[in-house]
Amino acid sequence: MNHFFKVMGLDRVMGLVPGFPAVPLETLSLSRASARILGEDITADQDLPGFRRSTMDGYAVQSRATFGASEANPAWLRMTDTIAMGQTPTFSLASDEAAPISTGGMLPDGADSVVMVEHTEPVDDATVEIYKSVAPLQHVVDRAEDYGKGQEIITAGTLIRPQESGVLAALGMTDVKVFKRPVVAIISTGDEIVPVEETPAPGKIRDMNSHTLAGLISDAGGIPMQLGIVKDNRDDLFEACSRAVAQADMVLISGGSSVGMRDFTVDVLSDLPQTELLVHGISISPGKPTILARAGQKPVWGLPGHVVSAMVVFKVVVLPFLKKIMGKKDWADQGLTIPATLTRNVASAQGRTDFVRVDLQERDGKLYAVPVLGKSGLIRTMVMARALLEIGENVEGVEKDTRVNVLPM
Amino acid sequence: MNHFFKVMGLDRVMGLVPGFPAVPLETLSLSRASARILGEDITADQDLPGFRRSTMDGYAVQSRATFGASEANPAWLRMTDTIAMGQTPTFSLASDEAAPISTGGMLPDGADSVVMVEHTEPVDDATVEIYKSVAPLQHVVDRAEDYGKGQEIITAGTLIRPQESGVLAALGMTDVKVFKRPVVAIISTGDEIVPVEETPAPGKIRDMNSHTLAGLISDAGGIPMQLGIVKDNRDDLFEACSRAVAQADMVLISGGSSVGMRDFTVDVLSDLPQTELLVHGISISPGKPTILARAGQKPVWGLPGHVVSAMVVFKVVVLPFLKKIMGKKDWADQGLTIPATLTRNVASAQGRTDFVRVDLQERDGKLYAVPVLGKSGLIRTMVMARALLEIGENVEGVEKDTRVNVLPM
């Protein structure tokens, strides 16, 4: 095994994403399917809505009976029985008639529109004055106006937002096929790391990465599985890795940024059965010493030990792989970036992609990206940051007052 | 009870938010506290880190011993024992010495910086050549450089993001005080509404609002409690409302957009014990017929029946109240808005705040807000939309090509 870094560009790393398959599907009740990734294409098996509905309280009419109506010259129409909510009207509407109807009510045959109650005045029990003309289909939702039978509505791989839940409800989908939530194992490594409940002796620090990574995994829709801390020992790491690969859909080994631990990680990954080392170093900063292997069909990551580096690598490198595994069809889409004005010059090295932590501040209605200075070992810089600014490989830096697009986090 | 609409401006409605108290606190393990709202101020009870650490693999040195060192004129230093990870060095470093150290290792007394291994070459077992000078504190994180003892780190009311989880871990907080997740009851009303599992007879439609609202509540961090459908019957609604107020921290009654149902809702809310009607109509579109009452200390909402209107009202009116109840200190902050260029003229009425659904499309690196046309009864328009454009009360419309800020959803 060659342990030299052969640093790979971010684009080439992203090219590896399609090599990892999605987790299996499961069927959930509609309520539990919220915020999951849809596992099937949804086509309307019925017209939505299934009938012509009123969107206002008022009178269902034939629109041409109202043409020319005004306050000065109202139309007089005969009032029919009131249309009961949730019922099919038992009559057809004649051109000289108006049917009292509520919002959501079904229009009778013959009626093509609704006059708002505000534009009417009952003359007596049998007659209503109409003060305003309506156009055909005004104040109604027509049959199939939302979706027509046979129309494709949502495709597999789509996040089920609240509105998609609404559509699935309208179609009567009590059960929904979704992708399972992938389980992501987290292993922290290093002789200097102690668990949160321990008071660190001098020279030791508490494990932050297990917790920052768990939060990132949850936020992304995965299930974090914290496997604790492994000391700087090859056999222990091999054992922990084997268990993680068996139990999880993806594995994150954090720490081991020292040359020794990095070697352990690479050694262990090359000794795991059916495992191929794909990436050994990425031309990004922070995050250069990132390792990616494929164990069977599962990605196993060696992440940098610095807490900020591990978070940034998760956000910009690991996340697209996790989305792919979750079944998301738009895994390559990093989400909306936000335009902002940079408040100071930021230097960057050519030949690598830099990710600069920035705070976002609004002044006089304009949004500014304020670089957060500080080493990548300082969690403080992430607490202060609200977004990442990406500076491309071929750019040496970005000048103050430049308009940039930043990725919220 | 006066049933006339006294339409209230959005600003005045927001002025009511502080009148609702937050839910109680609970104590959770750190892992479970992720994405919750912190219920206590966090002050560092220790220096973070507690000692001077190396951020690189290399040699701990006294920086002045390297001043002037270069490839042509290297500094020669005596190698000490290697510093073991997680241990306190047992020696002090003299000015002519260099101590082999790994990333994360503790610097010995006397050392103030680290030379990267790439800029060194061992001459023999006892001597190392240094090719590059380092400044004091270079390649180290100093004691307390992240946070000093006594420093305020995070305040109550803050969302616990992954980075805040990391800080809490570093401080050894195995248990964290957070606000409980508020329970939000959802009641759908209307004789025309049937549950998802039922095939609607002509004139009836399936209940979408219970599902869209449940999704919005979950996404915001609340716990949705679906109480099902209540027919157009005052007593049934009173009974359902009483139960909801007793069991939940907030109540959403959706539907009842027809005059009749609206009257029922207002009647019921005025008959509930210790209940005050605060809002009866808001000058927004969609969403004008929104009702807000305070039952004891809990907000009870009458939301419009149209699925889109109910979602928009949730997003722009209900959400700040929910955030306040959740304990969020920044409840008034609607989150980041995104600047985009409007692709067509949008009309708006003066005297009300309009919320226009827009899709966001990127072309040639520029972001465009494309208004989604369609009635507010059509869920399709929400499936297509990715953001809302707010048009203020005193604006008659926005012209094509205007730069606008939109609220993602």
XYZ file of C-alpha atoms in Angstrom, chain A:
409
model
C 0.000 0.000 0.000
C 1.350 3.365 -1.008
C 0.832 5.854 1.773
C 1.841 8.968 -0.125
C -0.888 11.522 -0.544
C -2.120 11.609 -4.118
C -4.291 14.624 -3.676
C -7.455 14.529 -5.797
C -9.509 17.509 -6.966
C -12.972 18.018 -5.539
C -14.606 17.485 -8.952
C -13.023 14.060 -9.330
C -14.102 13.083 -5.827
C -17.688 14.079 -6.701
C -17.385 11.859 -9.760
C -17.256 8.888 -7.376
C -20.710 9.552 -5.898
C -22.702 7.569 -8.497
C -20.712 4.455 -7.555
C -22.613 4.135 -4.279
C -26.146 2.699 -4.362
C -29.101 3.954 -2.351
C -30.400 2.229 0.773
C -33.502 -0.007 0.435
C -37.082 1.234 0.535
C -39.619 0.870 3.307
C -43.331 1.616 3.470
C -44.492 4.157 6.040
C -47.788 5.738 6.973
C -48.233 9.170 5.399
C -47.699 10.970 8.725
C -44.374 9.254 9.269
C -43.219 9.826 5.684
C -42.835 13.567 6.213
C -39.300 14.857 5.473
C -38.308 11.501 3.965
C -37.169 10.830 0.396
C -39.920 9.472 -1.841
C -39.140 5.998 -3.191
C -41.680 5.805 -6.016
C -42.981 7.976 -8.841
C -46.403 9.416 -8.064
C -48.955 9.773 -10.851
C -52.466 11.112 -10.300
C -54.914 8.186 -10.394
C -57.823 10.632 -10.270
C -58.651 14.229 -11.113
C -57.763 16.703 -8.365
C -60.158 18.125 -7.440
C -62.757 15.672 -8.693
C -65.399 18.352 -9.245
C -65.821 22.068 -9.840
C -65.523 23.827 -6.441
C -66.235 27.306 -5.241
C -63.316 29.307 -3.802
C -65.605 31.951 -2.303
C -68.813 32.350 -0.341
C -71.465 33.651 -2.753
C -73.682 32.498 -5.559
C -72.971 29.934 -8.256
C -74.142 31.369 -11.587
C -73.830 31.118 -15.337
C -71.296 33.866 -15.915
C -73.041 35.265 -18.994
C -76.058 36.034 -16.807
C -73.863 38.594 -15.011
C -72.251 40.252 -18.027
C -72.744 44.005 -17.792
C -73.958 43.874 -14.179
C -72.958 46.868 -12.033
C -74.144 48.787 -8.977
C -76.131 51.060 -11.267
C -77.462 48.234 -13.357
C -77.604 45.031 -11.288
C -78.635 41.641 -12.655
C -81.600 40.036 -10.933
C -81.427 36.261 -10.523
C -83.770 33.719 -8.993
C -82.339 32.083 -5.857
C -82.282 28.295 -5.787
C -81.900 26.110 -2.721
C -78.613 26.534 -0.863
C -75.911 24.057 -1.913
C -75.010 21.919 1.076
C -71.286 21.482 1.799
C -69.947 18.109 0.778
C -73.053 17.241 -1.224
C -73.744 16.888 -4.939
C -76.313 19.532 -5.952
C -79.537 17.812 -6.953
C -80.438 20.310 -9.669
C -79.038 21.945 -12.779
C -78.709 25.694 -12.734
C -80.710 27.669 -15.293
C -79.329 30.863 -16.802
C -81.597 33.076 -14.716
C -80.719 31.350 -11.444
C -78.165 31.839 -8.655
C -77.348 29.088 -6.148
C -76.146 30.123 -2.670
C -72.829 28.341 -2.122
C -70.016 28.353 0.452
C -66.267 28.148 -0.059
C -65.421 24.580 -1.045
C -68.951 23.781 -2.207
C -69.642 21.846 -5.428
C -71.088 23.858 -8.299
C -74.310 22.537 -9.802
C -74.388 21.492 -13.449
C -74.842 24.563 -15.575
C -72.927 26.909 -13.265
C -69.476 28.005 -14.427
C -68.532 30.655 -11.867
C -69.269 32.202 -8.491
C -70.220 35.779 -7.604
C -68.732 36.826 -4.247
C -71.365 37.479 -1.586
C -69.914 41.014 -1.180
C -71.137 41.838 -4.693
C -74.725 40.721 -4.109
C -77.799 41.767 -2.163
C -80.856 39.569 -1.598
C -84.005 41.383 -2.685
C -86.317 38.893 -1.046
C -86.291 35.158 -0.285
C -86.497 34.307 -3.965
C -84.364 36.946 -5.693
C -80.790 38.244 -5.478
C -79.213 41.324 -7.066
C -75.777 40.897 -8.636
C -73.607 44.048 -8.752
C -70.577 42.777 -10.569
C -70.005 40.568 -13.561
C -67.866 37.440 -13.338
C -65.860 35.696 -16.036
C -66.248 31.987 -16.820
C -64.431 29.942 -14.136
C -64.007 32.980 -11.897
C -63.893 32.104 -8.154
C -63.918 28.385 -8.862
C -61.325 25.656 -9.014
C -62.277 23.538 -11.986
C -62.261 19.777 -12.024
C -58.655 18.552 -12.535
C -57.304 22.105 -12.321
C -54.768 20.996 -9.688
C -53.772 17.708 -11.344
C -55.439 15.673 -14.093
C -55.748 11.907 -13.957
C -52.595 10.306 -15.386
C -50.409 13.353 -14.764
C -47.003 12.763 -13.188
C -46.864 14.677 -9.918
C -43.689 13.813 -8.002
C -40.805 11.549 -8.941
C -38.846 9.116 -6.802
C -35.914 10.769 -5.067
C -37.854 13.890 -4.076
C -37.853 15.207 -0.523
C -41.380 15.017 0.927
C -41.952 18.608 2.022
C -45.213 19.655 3.679
C -46.740 20.418 0.275
C -45.836 16.972 -1.078
C -47.479 15.460 2.022
C -50.586 17.426 1.043
C -50.594 16.028 -2.482
C -50.123 12.477 -1.212
C -53.036 13.040 1.192
C -55.236 14.348 -1.630
C -54.500 11.158 -3.593
C -55.442 8.977 -0.636
C -51.962 7.532 -0.157
C -52.190 6.251 3.411
C -48.918 4.378 2.895
C -45.904 5.751 1.096
C -42.771 4.034 -0.202
C -39.718 5.942 1.009
C -36.015 5.299 1.278
C -34.868 4.107 4.689
C -32.886 6.565 6.767
C -29.250 5.533 6.328
C -27.331 4.688 9.475
C -23.976 6.457 9.684
C -21.429 5.109 12.160
C -19.045 7.554 13.837
C -15.700 6.483 15.293
C -13.429 8.995 17.003
C -9.753 8.093 17.213
C -6.758 9.290 19.148
C -4.959 8.619 22.430
C -5.574 12.242 23.396
C -9.393 11.987 23.118
C -11.624 11.210 26.099
C -15.422 10.847 26.149
C -17.616 13.761 27.207
C -18.366 12.320 30.642
C -14.647 12.141 31.540
C -12.554 15.000 32.911
C -9.578 15.193 30.567
C -6.164 14.841 32.185
C -3.563 17.405 31.038
C -2.723 16.712 27.400
C -6.157 15.242 26.669
C -9.334 16.826 25.313
C -12.948 15.740 25.124
C -14.372 14.193 21.959
C -16.161 16.922 19.982
C -16.263 15.278 16.551
C -18.655 12.494 17.592
C -21.167 15.175 18.530
C -20.695 17.676 15.711
C -20.848 14.845 13.158
C -23.926 13.295 14.799
C -25.689 16.645 14.522
C -24.712 17.026 10.867
C -25.922 13.498 10.086
C -29.276 14.053 11.828
C -29.786 17.401 10.123
C -29.188 15.716 6.774
C -31.780 13.030 7.505
C -29.497 10.160 8.515
C -29.330 8.210 11.771
C -26.053 8.761 13.638
C -24.578 5.741 15.428
C -21.859 6.825 17.862
C -19.377 4.011 18.316
C -17.153 5.903 20.735
C -13.427 6.429 20.859
C -10.694 4.116 19.590
C -7.154 4.589 20.887
C -4.143 4.759 18.553
C -4.019 1.015 18.047
C -4.284 -0.717 14.696
C -6.117 -3.823 15.927
C -8.683 -1.848 17.910
C -9.347 0.338 14.880
C -9.660 -2.697 12.601
C -12.150 -4.285 14.963
C -14.206 -1.081 15.324
C -14.188 -0.505 11.550
C -15.319 -4.048 10.781
C -18.201 -3.704 13.211
C -19.135 -0.285 11.798
C -19.149 -1.514 8.193
C -21.332 -4.456 9.193
C -23.871 -2.334 11.071
C -24.028 0.960 9.170
C -24.608 2.264 5.648
C -21.672 4.663 5.865
C -18.756 5.057 8.279
C -16.980 8.196 9.466
C -13.630 7.757 11.204
C -12.642 11.112 12.615
C -9.329 12.141 14.024
C -6.166 10.385 13.151
C -4.846 13.529 11.538
C -1.382 12.731 12.749
C 0.766 10.806 10.310
C 0.685 7.768 12.574
C -3.063 7.596 12.866
C -3.499 8.344 9.176
C -1.306 5.359 8.424
C -3.371 3.187 10.771
C -6.564 4.258 9.049
C -5.175 3.565 5.587
C -3.755 0.239 6.747
C -7.021 -0.814 8.291
C -9.032 0.227 5.261
C -6.751 -1.730 2.941
C -7.060 -4.820 5.149
C -10.867 -4.770 5.404
C -12.416 -7.385 3.107
C -13.699 -6.176 -0.284
C -12.397 -2.702 0.381
C -10.841 -0.335 -2.111
C -9.088 2.928 -1.253
C -10.563 5.558 -3.590
C -9.310 8.863 -2.251
C -6.234 9.661 -0.219
C -6.146 13.407 0.137
C -8.345 16.075 -1.480
C -7.146 19.438 -2.772
C -9.355 21.418 -0.405
C -8.637 23.520 2.639
C -9.486 22.759 5.319
C -9.767 19.021 4.784
C -6.781 17.930 2.736
C -6.028 14.688 4.657
C -9.439 13.181 3.880
C -9.599 9.482 3.008
C -12.400 7.622 1.212
C -12.658 3.877 0.744
C -15.435 1.673 -0.592
C -16.068 -1.328 1.697
C -18.351 -3.554 -0.329
C -20.825 -0.900 -1.459
C -20.440 1.369 1.537
C -18.362 4.547 1.789
C -15.881 4.641 4.669
C -14.347 8.035 5.399
C -11.208 9.039 7.215
C -11.945 12.639 8.240
C -9.459 15.173 9.605
C -9.276 15.394 13.381
C -9.619 19.175 13.689
C -13.226 19.825 14.589
C -13.730 22.565 12.000
C -12.021 20.610 9.229
C -14.204 17.576 9.905
C -17.371 19.708 9.749
C -16.357 21.440 6.532
C -15.403 18.143 4.876
C -18.742 16.684 5.921
C -20.598 19.637 4.446
C -18.784 19.886 1.125
C -17.585 16.333 0.454
C -19.442 13.737 2.537
C -22.940 15.234 2.206
C -23.431 14.559 -1.541
C -22.502 10.904 -0.913
C -24.945 10.726 1.999
C -27.702 12.278 -0.133
C -27.028 9.749 -2.882
C -27.273 6.897 -0.387
C -30.495 8.395 0.996
C -32.026 8.144 -2.476
C -32.037 11.869 -3.262
C -32.090 12.463 -6.991
C -30.606 15.970 -6.607
C -27.610 14.852 -4.548
C -25.322 17.082 -6.617
C -27.343 20.179 -5.765
C -25.722 21.817 -2.771
C -28.861 23.867 -2.140
C -29.418 27.550 -2.485
C -26.417 29.796 -2.135
C -26.853 33.313 -0.866
C -25.345 36.365 -2.583
C -23.508 38.681 -0.202
C -20.795 41.312 -0.303
C -17.407 40.301 1.071
C -16.136 42.688 3.776
C -12.390 42.060 3.439
C -9.807 40.546 1.132
C -9.467 36.793 1.433
C -6.312 35.081 0.216
C -6.321 31.573 -1.208
C -3.782 29.205 -2.686
C -4.028 28.194 -6.340
C -4.518 24.510 -7.003
C -6.887 23.909 -4.132
C -10.469 24.822 -3.292
C -10.712 26.903 -0.131
C -13.734 27.070 2.136
C -13.790 30.189 4.266
C -16.144 30.462 7.233
C -18.199 33.646 7.104
C -20.764 35.287 9.308
C -23.707 36.933 7.521
C -24.669 40.416 8.635
C -27.418 42.634 7.297
C -26.779 46.388 7.198
C -29.114 48.852 5.516
C -30.894 46.024 3.780
C -27.684 44.661 2.239
C -26.185 41.321 3.180
C -22.475 41.120 3.996
C -20.245 38.069 4.278
C -17.809 38.707 7.120
C -14.914 36.206 7.158
C -14.461 34.550 10.540
C -10.764 34.417 11.269
C -9.188 31.710 13.364
C -7.535 28.342 13.136
C -9.433 25.281 11.990
C -9.011 23.713 15.409
C -11.208 26.376 17.002
C -14.882 25.440 17.314
C -15.536 29.088 18.177
C -15.087 29.962 14.512
C -17.974 27.616 13.622
C -20.202 28.960 16.377
C -19.666 32.431 14.891
C -20.055 31.327 11.262
C -23.308 31.080 9.371
C -22.059 30.125 5.913
C -19.115 28.925 3.838
C -17.499 30.839 1.003
C -15.993 28.579 -1.657
C -12.924 29.886 -3.467
C -12.157 27.855 -6.586
C -8.917 26.064 -7.477
C -7.901 28.612 -10.068
C -8.511 31.696 -7.986
C -5.805 33.267 -5.849
C -8.148 35.144 -3.596
C -11.223 37.320 -3.491
C -11.135 41.058 -3.003
C -13.077 43.098 -0.506
C -16.461 44.343 -1.818
C -16.739 41.464 -4.287
C -20.229 40.026 -4.619
C -19.952 36.346 -3.635
C -22.341 33.420 -3.240
C -22.106 31.639 0.098
C -23.467 28.305 1.257
C -25.499 28.601 4.470
C -24.816 26.089 7.220
